[in-house]
XYZ file of C-alpha atoms in Angstrom:
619
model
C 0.000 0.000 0.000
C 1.386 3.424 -0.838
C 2.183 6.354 1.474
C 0.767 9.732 1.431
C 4.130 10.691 0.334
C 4.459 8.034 -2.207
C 0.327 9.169 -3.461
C 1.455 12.772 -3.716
C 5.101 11.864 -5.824
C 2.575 9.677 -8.110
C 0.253 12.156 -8.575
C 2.990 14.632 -9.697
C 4.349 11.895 -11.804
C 1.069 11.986 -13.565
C 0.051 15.493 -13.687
C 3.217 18.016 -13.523
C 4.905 16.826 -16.802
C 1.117 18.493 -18.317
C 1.520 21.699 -16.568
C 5.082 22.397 -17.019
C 4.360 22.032 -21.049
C 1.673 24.393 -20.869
C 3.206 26.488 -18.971
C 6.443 26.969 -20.744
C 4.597 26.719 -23.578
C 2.564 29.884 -22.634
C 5.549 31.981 -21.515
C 7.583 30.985 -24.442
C 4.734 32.608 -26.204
C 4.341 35.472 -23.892
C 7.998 35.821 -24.008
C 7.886 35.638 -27.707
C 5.430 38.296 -28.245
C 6.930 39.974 -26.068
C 10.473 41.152 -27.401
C 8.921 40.071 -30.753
C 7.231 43.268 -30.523
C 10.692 45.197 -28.658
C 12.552 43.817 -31.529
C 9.994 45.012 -34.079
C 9.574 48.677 -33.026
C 13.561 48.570 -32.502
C 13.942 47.471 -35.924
C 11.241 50.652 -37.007
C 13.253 52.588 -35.087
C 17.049 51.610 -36.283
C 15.531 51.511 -39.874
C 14.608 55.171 -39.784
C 18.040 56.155 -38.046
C 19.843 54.247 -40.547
C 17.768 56.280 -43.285
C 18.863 59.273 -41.691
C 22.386 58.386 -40.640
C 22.974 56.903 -44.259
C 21.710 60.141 -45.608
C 23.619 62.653 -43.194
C 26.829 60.758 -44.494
C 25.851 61.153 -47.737
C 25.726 65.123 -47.512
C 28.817 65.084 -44.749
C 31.050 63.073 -47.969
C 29.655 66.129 -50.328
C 30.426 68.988 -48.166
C 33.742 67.081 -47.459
C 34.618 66.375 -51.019
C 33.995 69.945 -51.927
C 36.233 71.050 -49.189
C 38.717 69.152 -50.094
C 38.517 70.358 -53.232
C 38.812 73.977 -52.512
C 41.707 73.115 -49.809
C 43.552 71.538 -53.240
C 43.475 74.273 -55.249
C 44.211 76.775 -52.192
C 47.148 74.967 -51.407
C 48.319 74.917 -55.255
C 47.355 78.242 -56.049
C 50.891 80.032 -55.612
C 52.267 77.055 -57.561
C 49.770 77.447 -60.313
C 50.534 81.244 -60.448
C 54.187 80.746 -60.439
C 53.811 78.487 -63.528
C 51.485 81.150 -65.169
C 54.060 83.935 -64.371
C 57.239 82.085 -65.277
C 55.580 81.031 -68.717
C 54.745 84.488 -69.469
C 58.157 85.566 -68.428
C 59.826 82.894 -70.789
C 57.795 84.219 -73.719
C 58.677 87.797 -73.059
C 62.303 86.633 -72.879
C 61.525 84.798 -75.970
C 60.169 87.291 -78.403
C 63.554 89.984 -76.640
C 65.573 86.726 -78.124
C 64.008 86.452 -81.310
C 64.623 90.830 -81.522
C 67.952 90.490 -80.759
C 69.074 87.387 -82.956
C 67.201 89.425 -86.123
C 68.542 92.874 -85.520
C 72.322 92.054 -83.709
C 74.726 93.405 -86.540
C 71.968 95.691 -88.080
C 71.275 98.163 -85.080
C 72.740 99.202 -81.960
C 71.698 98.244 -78.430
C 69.701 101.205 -77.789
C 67.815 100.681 -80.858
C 66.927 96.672 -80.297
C 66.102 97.724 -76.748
C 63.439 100.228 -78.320
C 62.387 97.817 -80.315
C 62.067 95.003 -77.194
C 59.988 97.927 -74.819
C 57.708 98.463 -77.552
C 56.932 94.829 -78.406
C 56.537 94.398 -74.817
C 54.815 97.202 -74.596
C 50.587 95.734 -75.615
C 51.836 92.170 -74.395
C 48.732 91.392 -71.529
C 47.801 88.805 -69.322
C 45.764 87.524 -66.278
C 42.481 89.845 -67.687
C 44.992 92.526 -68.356
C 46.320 92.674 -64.864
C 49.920 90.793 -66.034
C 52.477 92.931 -67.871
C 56.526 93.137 -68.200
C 59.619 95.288 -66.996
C 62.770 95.188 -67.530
C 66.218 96.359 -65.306
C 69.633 96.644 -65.860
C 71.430 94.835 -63.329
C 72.064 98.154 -61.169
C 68.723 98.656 -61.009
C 68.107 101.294 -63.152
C 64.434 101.034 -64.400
C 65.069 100.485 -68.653
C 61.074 99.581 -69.368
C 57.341 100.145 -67.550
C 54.042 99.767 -69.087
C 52.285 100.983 -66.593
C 54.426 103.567 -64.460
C 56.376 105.661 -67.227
C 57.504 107.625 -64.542
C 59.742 104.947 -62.902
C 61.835 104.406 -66.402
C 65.265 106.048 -66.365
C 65.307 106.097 -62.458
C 67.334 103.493 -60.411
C 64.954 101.519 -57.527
C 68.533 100.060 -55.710
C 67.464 101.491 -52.238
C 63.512 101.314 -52.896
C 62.325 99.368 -49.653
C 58.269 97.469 -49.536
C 56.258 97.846 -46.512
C 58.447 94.616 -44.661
C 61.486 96.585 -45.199
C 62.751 94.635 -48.116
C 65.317 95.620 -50.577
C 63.568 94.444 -53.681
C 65.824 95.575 -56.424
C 69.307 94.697 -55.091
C 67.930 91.532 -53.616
C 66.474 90.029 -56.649
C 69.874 91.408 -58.477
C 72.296 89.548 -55.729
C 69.889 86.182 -56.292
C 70.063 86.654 -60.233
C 74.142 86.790 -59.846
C 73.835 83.510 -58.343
C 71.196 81.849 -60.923
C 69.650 83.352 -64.009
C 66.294 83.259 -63.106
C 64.076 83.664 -59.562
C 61.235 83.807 -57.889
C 60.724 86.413 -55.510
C 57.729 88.361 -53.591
C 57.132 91.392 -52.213
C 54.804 94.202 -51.603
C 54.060 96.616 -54.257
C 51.302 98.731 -54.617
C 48.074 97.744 -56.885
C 47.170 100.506 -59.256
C 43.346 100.352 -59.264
C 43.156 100.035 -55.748
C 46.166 102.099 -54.910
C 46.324 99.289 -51.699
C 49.586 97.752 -51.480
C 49.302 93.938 -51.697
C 51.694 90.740 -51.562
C 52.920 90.243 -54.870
C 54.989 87.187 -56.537
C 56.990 87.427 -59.091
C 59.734 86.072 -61.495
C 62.379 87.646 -63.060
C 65.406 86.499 -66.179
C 68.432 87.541 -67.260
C 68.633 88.696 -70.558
C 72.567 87.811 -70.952
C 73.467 89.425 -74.368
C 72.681 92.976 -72.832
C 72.897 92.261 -68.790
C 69.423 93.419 -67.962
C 66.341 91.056 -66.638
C 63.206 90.974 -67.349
C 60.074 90.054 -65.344
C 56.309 90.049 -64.349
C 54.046 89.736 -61.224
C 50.779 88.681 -60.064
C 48.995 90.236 -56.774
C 48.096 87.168 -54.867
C 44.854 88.387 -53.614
C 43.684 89.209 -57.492
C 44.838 85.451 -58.781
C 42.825 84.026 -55.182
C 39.618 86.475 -55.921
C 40.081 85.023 -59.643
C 40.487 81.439 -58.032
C 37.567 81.997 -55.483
C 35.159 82.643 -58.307
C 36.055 79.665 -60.596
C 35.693 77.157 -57.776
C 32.480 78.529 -56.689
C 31.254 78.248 -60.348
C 32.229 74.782 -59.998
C 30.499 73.808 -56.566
C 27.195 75.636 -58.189
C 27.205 73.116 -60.884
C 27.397 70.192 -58.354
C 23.901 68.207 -57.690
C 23.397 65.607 -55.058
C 20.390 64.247 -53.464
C 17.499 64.635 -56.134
C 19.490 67.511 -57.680
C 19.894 69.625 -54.837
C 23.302 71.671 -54.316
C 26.214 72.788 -52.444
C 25.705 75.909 -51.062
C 28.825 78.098 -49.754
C 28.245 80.950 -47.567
C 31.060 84.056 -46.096
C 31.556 84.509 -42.250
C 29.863 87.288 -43.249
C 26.796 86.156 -44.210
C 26.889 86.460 -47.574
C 25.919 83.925 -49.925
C 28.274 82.797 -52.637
C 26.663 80.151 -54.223
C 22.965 81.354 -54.944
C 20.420 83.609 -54.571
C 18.168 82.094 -52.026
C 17.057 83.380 -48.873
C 17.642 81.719 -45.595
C 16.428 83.533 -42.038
C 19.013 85.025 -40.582
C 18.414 82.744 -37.449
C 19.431 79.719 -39.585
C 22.547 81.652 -41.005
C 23.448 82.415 -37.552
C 23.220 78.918 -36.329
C 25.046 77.586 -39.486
C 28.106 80.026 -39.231
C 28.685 79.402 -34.935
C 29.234 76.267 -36.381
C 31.776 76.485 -39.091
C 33.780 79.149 -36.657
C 33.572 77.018 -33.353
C 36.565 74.545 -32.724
C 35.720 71.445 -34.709
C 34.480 73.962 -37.786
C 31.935 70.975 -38.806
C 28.749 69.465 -37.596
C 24.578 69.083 -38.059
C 21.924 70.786 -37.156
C 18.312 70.912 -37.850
C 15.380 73.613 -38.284
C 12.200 74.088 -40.019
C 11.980 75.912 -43.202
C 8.922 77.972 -43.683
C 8.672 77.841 -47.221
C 8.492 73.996 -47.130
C 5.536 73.818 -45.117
C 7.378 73.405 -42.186
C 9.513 70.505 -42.974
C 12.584 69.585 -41.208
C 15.664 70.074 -42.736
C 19.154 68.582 -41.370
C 22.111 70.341 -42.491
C 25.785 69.392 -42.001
C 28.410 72.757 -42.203
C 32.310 73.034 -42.448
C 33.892 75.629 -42.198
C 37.157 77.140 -44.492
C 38.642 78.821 -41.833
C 41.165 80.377 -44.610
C 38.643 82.368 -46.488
C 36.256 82.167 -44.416
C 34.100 80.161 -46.216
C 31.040 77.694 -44.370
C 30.353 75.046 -47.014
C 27.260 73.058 -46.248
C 24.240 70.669 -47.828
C 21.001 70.005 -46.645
C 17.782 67.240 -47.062
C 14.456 66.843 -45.803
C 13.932 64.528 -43.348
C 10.268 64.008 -44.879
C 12.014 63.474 -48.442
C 12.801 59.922 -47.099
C 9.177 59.318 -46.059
C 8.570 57.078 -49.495
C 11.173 55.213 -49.679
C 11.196 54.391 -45.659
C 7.384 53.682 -45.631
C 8.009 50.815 -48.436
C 10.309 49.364 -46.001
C 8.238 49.503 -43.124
C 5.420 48.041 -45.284
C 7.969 44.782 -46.395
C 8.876 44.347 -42.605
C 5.395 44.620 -41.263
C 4.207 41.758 -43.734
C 7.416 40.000 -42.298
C 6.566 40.678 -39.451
C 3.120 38.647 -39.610
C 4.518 35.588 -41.198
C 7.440 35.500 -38.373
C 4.429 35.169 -35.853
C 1.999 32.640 -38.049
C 4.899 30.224 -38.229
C 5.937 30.479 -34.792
C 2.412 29.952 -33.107
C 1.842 26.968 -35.508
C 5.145 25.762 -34.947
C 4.499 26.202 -30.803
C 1.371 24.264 -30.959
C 2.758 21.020 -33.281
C 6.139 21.371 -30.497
C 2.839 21.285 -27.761
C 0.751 18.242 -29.048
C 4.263 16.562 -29.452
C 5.792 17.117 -25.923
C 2.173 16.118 -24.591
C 2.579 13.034 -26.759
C 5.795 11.866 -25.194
C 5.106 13.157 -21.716
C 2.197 11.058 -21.918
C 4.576 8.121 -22.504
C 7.241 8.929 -20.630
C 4.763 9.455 -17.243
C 3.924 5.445 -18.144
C 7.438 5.114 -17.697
C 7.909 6.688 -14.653
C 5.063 5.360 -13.166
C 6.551 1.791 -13.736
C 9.898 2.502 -12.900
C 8.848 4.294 -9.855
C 6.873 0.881 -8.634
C 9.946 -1.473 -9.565
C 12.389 1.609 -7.812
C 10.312 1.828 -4.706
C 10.173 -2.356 -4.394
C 14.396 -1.896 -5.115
C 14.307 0.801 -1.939
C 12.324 -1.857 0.128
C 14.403 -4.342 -0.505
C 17.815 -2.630 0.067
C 16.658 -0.695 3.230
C 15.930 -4.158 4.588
C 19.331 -5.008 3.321
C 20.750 -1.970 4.814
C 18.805 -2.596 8.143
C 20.429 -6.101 8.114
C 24.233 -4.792 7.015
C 23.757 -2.137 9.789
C 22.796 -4.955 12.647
C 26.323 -6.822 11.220
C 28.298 -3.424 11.422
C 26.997 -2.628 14.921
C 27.678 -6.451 16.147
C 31.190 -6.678 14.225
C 31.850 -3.068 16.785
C 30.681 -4.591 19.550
C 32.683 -7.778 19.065
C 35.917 -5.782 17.908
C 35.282 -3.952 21.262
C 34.520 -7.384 22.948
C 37.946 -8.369 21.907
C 39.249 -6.031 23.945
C 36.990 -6.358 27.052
C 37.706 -10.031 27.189
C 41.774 -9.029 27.627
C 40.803 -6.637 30.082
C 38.201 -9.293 32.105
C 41.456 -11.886 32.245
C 43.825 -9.105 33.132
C 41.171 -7.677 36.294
C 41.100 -11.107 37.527
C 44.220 -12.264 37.758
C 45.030 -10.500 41.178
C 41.180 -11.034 42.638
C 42.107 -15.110 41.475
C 45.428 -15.058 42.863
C 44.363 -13.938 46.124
C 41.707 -16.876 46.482
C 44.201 -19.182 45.079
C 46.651 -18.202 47.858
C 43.582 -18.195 50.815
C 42.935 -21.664 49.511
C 46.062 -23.105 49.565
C 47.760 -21.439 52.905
C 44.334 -22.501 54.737
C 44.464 -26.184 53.343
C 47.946 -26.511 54.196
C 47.549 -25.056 57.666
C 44.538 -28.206 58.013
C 47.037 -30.755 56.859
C 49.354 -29.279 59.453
C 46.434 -29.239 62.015
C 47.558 -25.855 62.838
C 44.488 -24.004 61.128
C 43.340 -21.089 63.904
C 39.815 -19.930 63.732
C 41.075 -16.415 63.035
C 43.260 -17.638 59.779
C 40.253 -19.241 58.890
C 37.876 -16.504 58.840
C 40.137 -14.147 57.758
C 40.892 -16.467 54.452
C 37.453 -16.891 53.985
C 36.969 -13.002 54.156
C 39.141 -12.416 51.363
C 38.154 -15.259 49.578
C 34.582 -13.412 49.717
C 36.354 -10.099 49.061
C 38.350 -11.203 45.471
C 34.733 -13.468 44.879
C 32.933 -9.722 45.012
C 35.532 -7.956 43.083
C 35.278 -10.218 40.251
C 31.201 -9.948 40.747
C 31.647 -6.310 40.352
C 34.254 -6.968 37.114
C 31.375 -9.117 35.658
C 28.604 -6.855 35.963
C 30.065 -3.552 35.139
C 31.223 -5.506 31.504
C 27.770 -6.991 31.530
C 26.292 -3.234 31.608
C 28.861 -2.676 28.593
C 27.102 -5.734 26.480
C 23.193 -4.767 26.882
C 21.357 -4.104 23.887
C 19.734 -1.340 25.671
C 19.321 1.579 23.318
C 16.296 3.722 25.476
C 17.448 7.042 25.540
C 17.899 9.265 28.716
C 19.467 11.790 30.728
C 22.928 10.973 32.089
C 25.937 12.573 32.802
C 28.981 12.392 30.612
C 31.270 12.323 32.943
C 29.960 9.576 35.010
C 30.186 7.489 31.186
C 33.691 8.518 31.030
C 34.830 7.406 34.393
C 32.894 4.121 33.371
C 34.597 4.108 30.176
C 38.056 4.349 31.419
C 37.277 1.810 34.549
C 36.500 -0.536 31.696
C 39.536 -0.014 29.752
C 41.851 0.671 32.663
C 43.988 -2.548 32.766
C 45.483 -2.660 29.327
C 46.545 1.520 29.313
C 47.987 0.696 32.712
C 50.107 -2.043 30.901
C 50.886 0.376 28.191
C 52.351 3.146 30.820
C 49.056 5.280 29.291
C 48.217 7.674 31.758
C 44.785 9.976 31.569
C 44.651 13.928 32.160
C 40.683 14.842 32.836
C 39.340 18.363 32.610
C 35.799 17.274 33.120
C 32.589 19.419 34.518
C 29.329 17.738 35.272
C 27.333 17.959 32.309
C 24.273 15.596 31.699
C 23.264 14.769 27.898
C 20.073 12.897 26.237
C 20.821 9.992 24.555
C 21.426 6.527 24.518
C 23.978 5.638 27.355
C 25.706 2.487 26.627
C 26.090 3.431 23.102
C 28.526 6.380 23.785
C 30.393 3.840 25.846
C 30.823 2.280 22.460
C 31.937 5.330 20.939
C 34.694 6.216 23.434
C 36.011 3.063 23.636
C 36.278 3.108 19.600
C 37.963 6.518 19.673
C 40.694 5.868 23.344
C 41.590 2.539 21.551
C 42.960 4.255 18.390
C 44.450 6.811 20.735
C 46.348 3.638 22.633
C 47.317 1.618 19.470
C 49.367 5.075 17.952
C 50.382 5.698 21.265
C 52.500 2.358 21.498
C 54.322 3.534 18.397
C 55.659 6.464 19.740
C 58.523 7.436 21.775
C 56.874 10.549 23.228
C 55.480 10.894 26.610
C 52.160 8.866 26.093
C 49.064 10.913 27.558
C 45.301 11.048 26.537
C 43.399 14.411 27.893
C 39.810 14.459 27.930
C 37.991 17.321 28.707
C 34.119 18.243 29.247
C 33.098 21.600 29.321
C 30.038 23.880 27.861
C 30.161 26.228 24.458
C 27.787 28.553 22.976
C 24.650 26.128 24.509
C 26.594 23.047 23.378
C 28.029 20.440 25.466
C 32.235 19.667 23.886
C 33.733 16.499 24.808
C 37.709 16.495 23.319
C 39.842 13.544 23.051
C 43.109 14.504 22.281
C 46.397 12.210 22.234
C 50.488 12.737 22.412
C 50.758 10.205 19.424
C 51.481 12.810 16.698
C 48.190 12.832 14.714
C 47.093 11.435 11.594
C 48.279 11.846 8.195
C 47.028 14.869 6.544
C 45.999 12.278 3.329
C 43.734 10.044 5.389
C 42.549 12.126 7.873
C 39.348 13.144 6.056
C 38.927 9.272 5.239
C 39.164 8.012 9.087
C 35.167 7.985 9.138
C 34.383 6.153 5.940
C 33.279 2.134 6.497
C 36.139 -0.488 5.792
C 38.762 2.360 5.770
C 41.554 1.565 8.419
C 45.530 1.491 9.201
C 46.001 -1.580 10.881
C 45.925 -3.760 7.994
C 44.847 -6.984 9.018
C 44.103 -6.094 12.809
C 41.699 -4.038 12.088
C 38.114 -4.185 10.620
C 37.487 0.024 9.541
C 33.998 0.014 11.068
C 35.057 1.259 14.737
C 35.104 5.121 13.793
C 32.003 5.169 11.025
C 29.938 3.210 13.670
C 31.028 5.721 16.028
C 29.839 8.425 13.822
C 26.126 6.971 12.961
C 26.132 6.208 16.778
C 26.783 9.755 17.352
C 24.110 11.268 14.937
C 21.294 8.707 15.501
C 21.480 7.729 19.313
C 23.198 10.966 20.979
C 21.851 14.009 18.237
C 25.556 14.959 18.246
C 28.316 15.604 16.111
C 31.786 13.882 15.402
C 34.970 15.891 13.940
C 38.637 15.187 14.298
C 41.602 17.212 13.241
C 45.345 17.230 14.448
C 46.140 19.894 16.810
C 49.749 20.993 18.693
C 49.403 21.846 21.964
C 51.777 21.991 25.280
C 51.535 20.697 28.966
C 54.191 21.015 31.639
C 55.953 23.285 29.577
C 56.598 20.515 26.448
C 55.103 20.494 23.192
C 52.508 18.035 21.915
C 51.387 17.043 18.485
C 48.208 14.736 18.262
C 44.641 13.783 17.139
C 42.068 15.471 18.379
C 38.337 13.753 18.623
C 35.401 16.680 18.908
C 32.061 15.327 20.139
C 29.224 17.952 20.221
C 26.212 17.288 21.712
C 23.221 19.416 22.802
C 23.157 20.717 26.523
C 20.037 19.403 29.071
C 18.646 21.612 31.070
């Protein structure tokens, strides 16, 4: 017949397996839904910042090609313009050649330089801006287009705004090489502003004069400036919209429409703060309030903010076609998954339904397994405990022959001096009654012996009050003979202390554990002494049992209470301490431990076991 226990395991056999699938089944689906639907607005959401991300990058590479661009051509506009100058130059010197090669033994010098100023004279270039001069090479002025006044006058000491020599400078370089580039400051006729001007000047060797041309930098960059911003206007990105360019000024370079002067403000903090790049966003009135996001850079050189712009809404088509693909995704993802949940169901209720047969059958043929090895158990337990008690029996029996030798002696001795003082016929009534006294003396001392080993040997396992040290006095009375022949001497430290348990079973248990201590005492060579001690902890009662033998080895000592585990080879059987241990548990409610301690008395140190019995204090 089952248990209640055994009704309740069946009936969770039967019904639990059902639950748990339904259950898991609806929080797999809850669960499912659940981030089905985080995962879904997440994707929404990543899809539209990937729009927008993909699409601020794609304005950010414009404005950054652009700028690159114009940083190019900054960077190479001197180079460009010394090209252009030195090309001009080498025509100049050209066609001065081609004068002098024609005209050498026909005219003199003063004619064929006539003839040089006045085909220099019309020669333009740069939008009129670029003409010639020539110098003799002591500076003397020998030919000006443009500032009659300075021919026929020497410029050697004439100084620019820097404090630069120009003429005898240039001169000293053109010793050195036949043609230079040099710059200086010179002052622009229209304008009348002086400005940075680079030039490049050649010796005309056949006369020893040079001649050369100049460009104002800041006319060839204005001249620059506008070609590149013809260029950006031409640029489309995005559904044809362009690159716009815009002064720290305000001003707009690249075309004609209006912005609010709020949305130029923002724009040009940007391209002047640190970084001189980033976005921002606003709403343009005159597209009905759209929101536009606009990355800027600025070109810090010429003070230039370069930026593009799109409509957020512009995206709205082609993101809403994705959205409507991922929604209809989004439905078949959850079709398949709640038909595939409900075949995974029926399934798992399928083989649950088998597998609780199973377990319902192997819990029958387990349970009649757990009968019959508890009764097994019960039996092996009943040999353990008898195989302890005749180990310990062993040792009682040497202990029984050596407490009656004297008690026997003495009677022997009565008998025999009293029978031979008969033969003699010189018995005395007072020898007589005195040898029958001790006779009855050594008769009760070995009644005593009996009993008190007779106590040891009941089965009696009732469980009372009794005080532990009374059972060790007991204990040690028992065992007292063969430590005495051992030179094993005891040092108590005991308090009286009762316990609840079962009395004779301790007994057991002590005798186990003082044996050990004696057998590793005879191997040693140190002062052999067992202390016990009895005293009160924390509410708990502590019995210690501690030895002089020098402990046990540090790779058995956590073995010492496992069945059929011993060190005595063939003397011993390995029960005596795990018998002690379920005696301790079952019978006494207490606790075993050992461990190997160093401790001194009389002023010598001591290595040994220790034994730690805990047991719970009576009131």
């Amino acid at each position: 017949m089952l248990s209640k226990k055994e009704k309740y395991i069946i009936r969770i056999i039967r019904f639990f397996p059902f639950f748990l699938i339904f259950a898991i089944a609806i929080i797999g689906m809850y669960l499912f839904l659940v981030e089905h639907e985080r995962h879904y607005y997440k994707e929404i959401t990543n899809l539209k910042s990937k729009f927008i991300n993909r699409e601020k990058q794609r304005i950010k590479n414009e404005v950054n090609r652009v700028y690159e661009y114009i940083q190019f051509h900054k960077q190479n506009s001197e180079n460009r313009l010394k090209k252009l100058i030195k090309y001009q130059v080498y025509e100049a010197h050209s066609v001065m050649q081609g004068l002098y090669n024609e005209y050498k033994n026909q005219k003199s010098k003063e004619e064929i330089i006539h003839m040089m100023k006045a085909a220099l004279q019309e020669m333009r270039f740069l939008d009129g801006r670029g003409y010639f001069y020539i110098y003799d090479m002591k500076g003397n002025n020998i030919f000006h287009p443009i500032m009659k006044s300075l021919e026929g006058r020497s410029l050697w000491n004439y100084k620019d705004i820097t404090g630069k020599s120009i003429i005898q400078e240039g001169i000293k370089a053109l010793k050195l090489k036949n043609e230079i580039y040099d710059d200086w400051y010179w002052e622009e006729p229209k304008s009348k502003k002086i400005k940075r001007k680079i030039g490049f000047h050649k010796i005309f060797e056949p006369y020893n004069i040079f001649v050369g041309t100049g460009e104002y930098t800041q006319e060839y960059e204005k001249e620059l400036k506008s070609y590149i911003l013809r260029y950006i206007s031409k640029i489309k990105y995005l559904d044809k919209k362009i690159i716009s360019v815009i002064d720290y000024d305000g001003i707009l370079l690249t075309s004609r429409n209006k912005k609010n002067q709020k949305t130029y403000k923002q724009l040009l903090n940007i391209a002047k703060s640190k970084n001189h790049q980033g976005f921002f966003s606003y709403v343009n009135n005159k597209d009905e309030y759209e929101e536009k996001i606009t990355f800027v850079k600025g070109f810090d050189y010429w003070q230039w903010a370069i930026y593009a712009s799109f409509h957020k809404d512009s995206l709205k088509k082609e993101l809403d076609l994705r959205l409507e693909t991922l929604e209809k995704e989004d439905k078949e993802t959850i079709k398949s998954f709640l038909f595939l949940c409900a075949v995974l169901t029926i399934i798992m209720l399928a083989i649950s339904f088998y597998v609780i047969k199973l377990l319902e059958k192997s819990f029958y043929e387990y349970r009649e397994k757990i009968l019959e090895e508890a009764q097994k158990n019960r039996q092996k337990d009943t040999i353990l405990a008898q195989q302890s008690k005749m180990a310990a029996m062993g040792e009682m029996i040497a202990n029984i022959t050596h407490q009656w030798r004297q008690p026997l002696s003495v009677i022997s001795t009565a008998v025999t001096g009293l029978k031979f003082e008969k033969e003699m016929d010189i018995l005395k009534d007072e020898n007589f009654y005195r040898g029958m006294d001790s006779i009855h003396n050594s008769v009760m001392h070995l009644s005593k012996t009996i009993d008190d080993f007779r106590n040891f040997f009941k089965p009696n396992k009732d469980k009372i009050n009794f005080n532990l040290k009374d059972v060790v006095e007991k204990t040690l009375k028992l065992l007292s003979s063969q430590f005495d022949i051992n030179n094993i001497y005891f040092i108590k430290n005991c308090e009286n202390i009762k316990i609840h348990g079962a009395e004779n079973e301790l007994v057991q248990v002590l005798i186990n554990i003082i044996n050990n201590s004696k057998d590793a005492l005879k191997n040693t060579d140190n002062k052999r002494l067992i202390f016990i001690d009895i005293f009160k902890q924390d509410n708990k009662v502590i019995l210690l049992i501690k030895d002089t033998a020098g402990g046990i080895n540090k790779s058995i000592i956590n073995k010492v209470f496992e069945p059929y585990f011993t060190t005595k080879k063939d003397k011993g059987t390995g029960i005596g301490l795990y018998m002690s241990k379920q005696i301790i548990a079952d019978s006494l409610n207490g606790e075993i431990a050992v461990s190997n301690e160093t401790f001194v008395h009389e002023n010598i140190q001591y290595k040994g076991a220790c034994f730690k019995l805990t047991f719970d204090l009576v009131d």
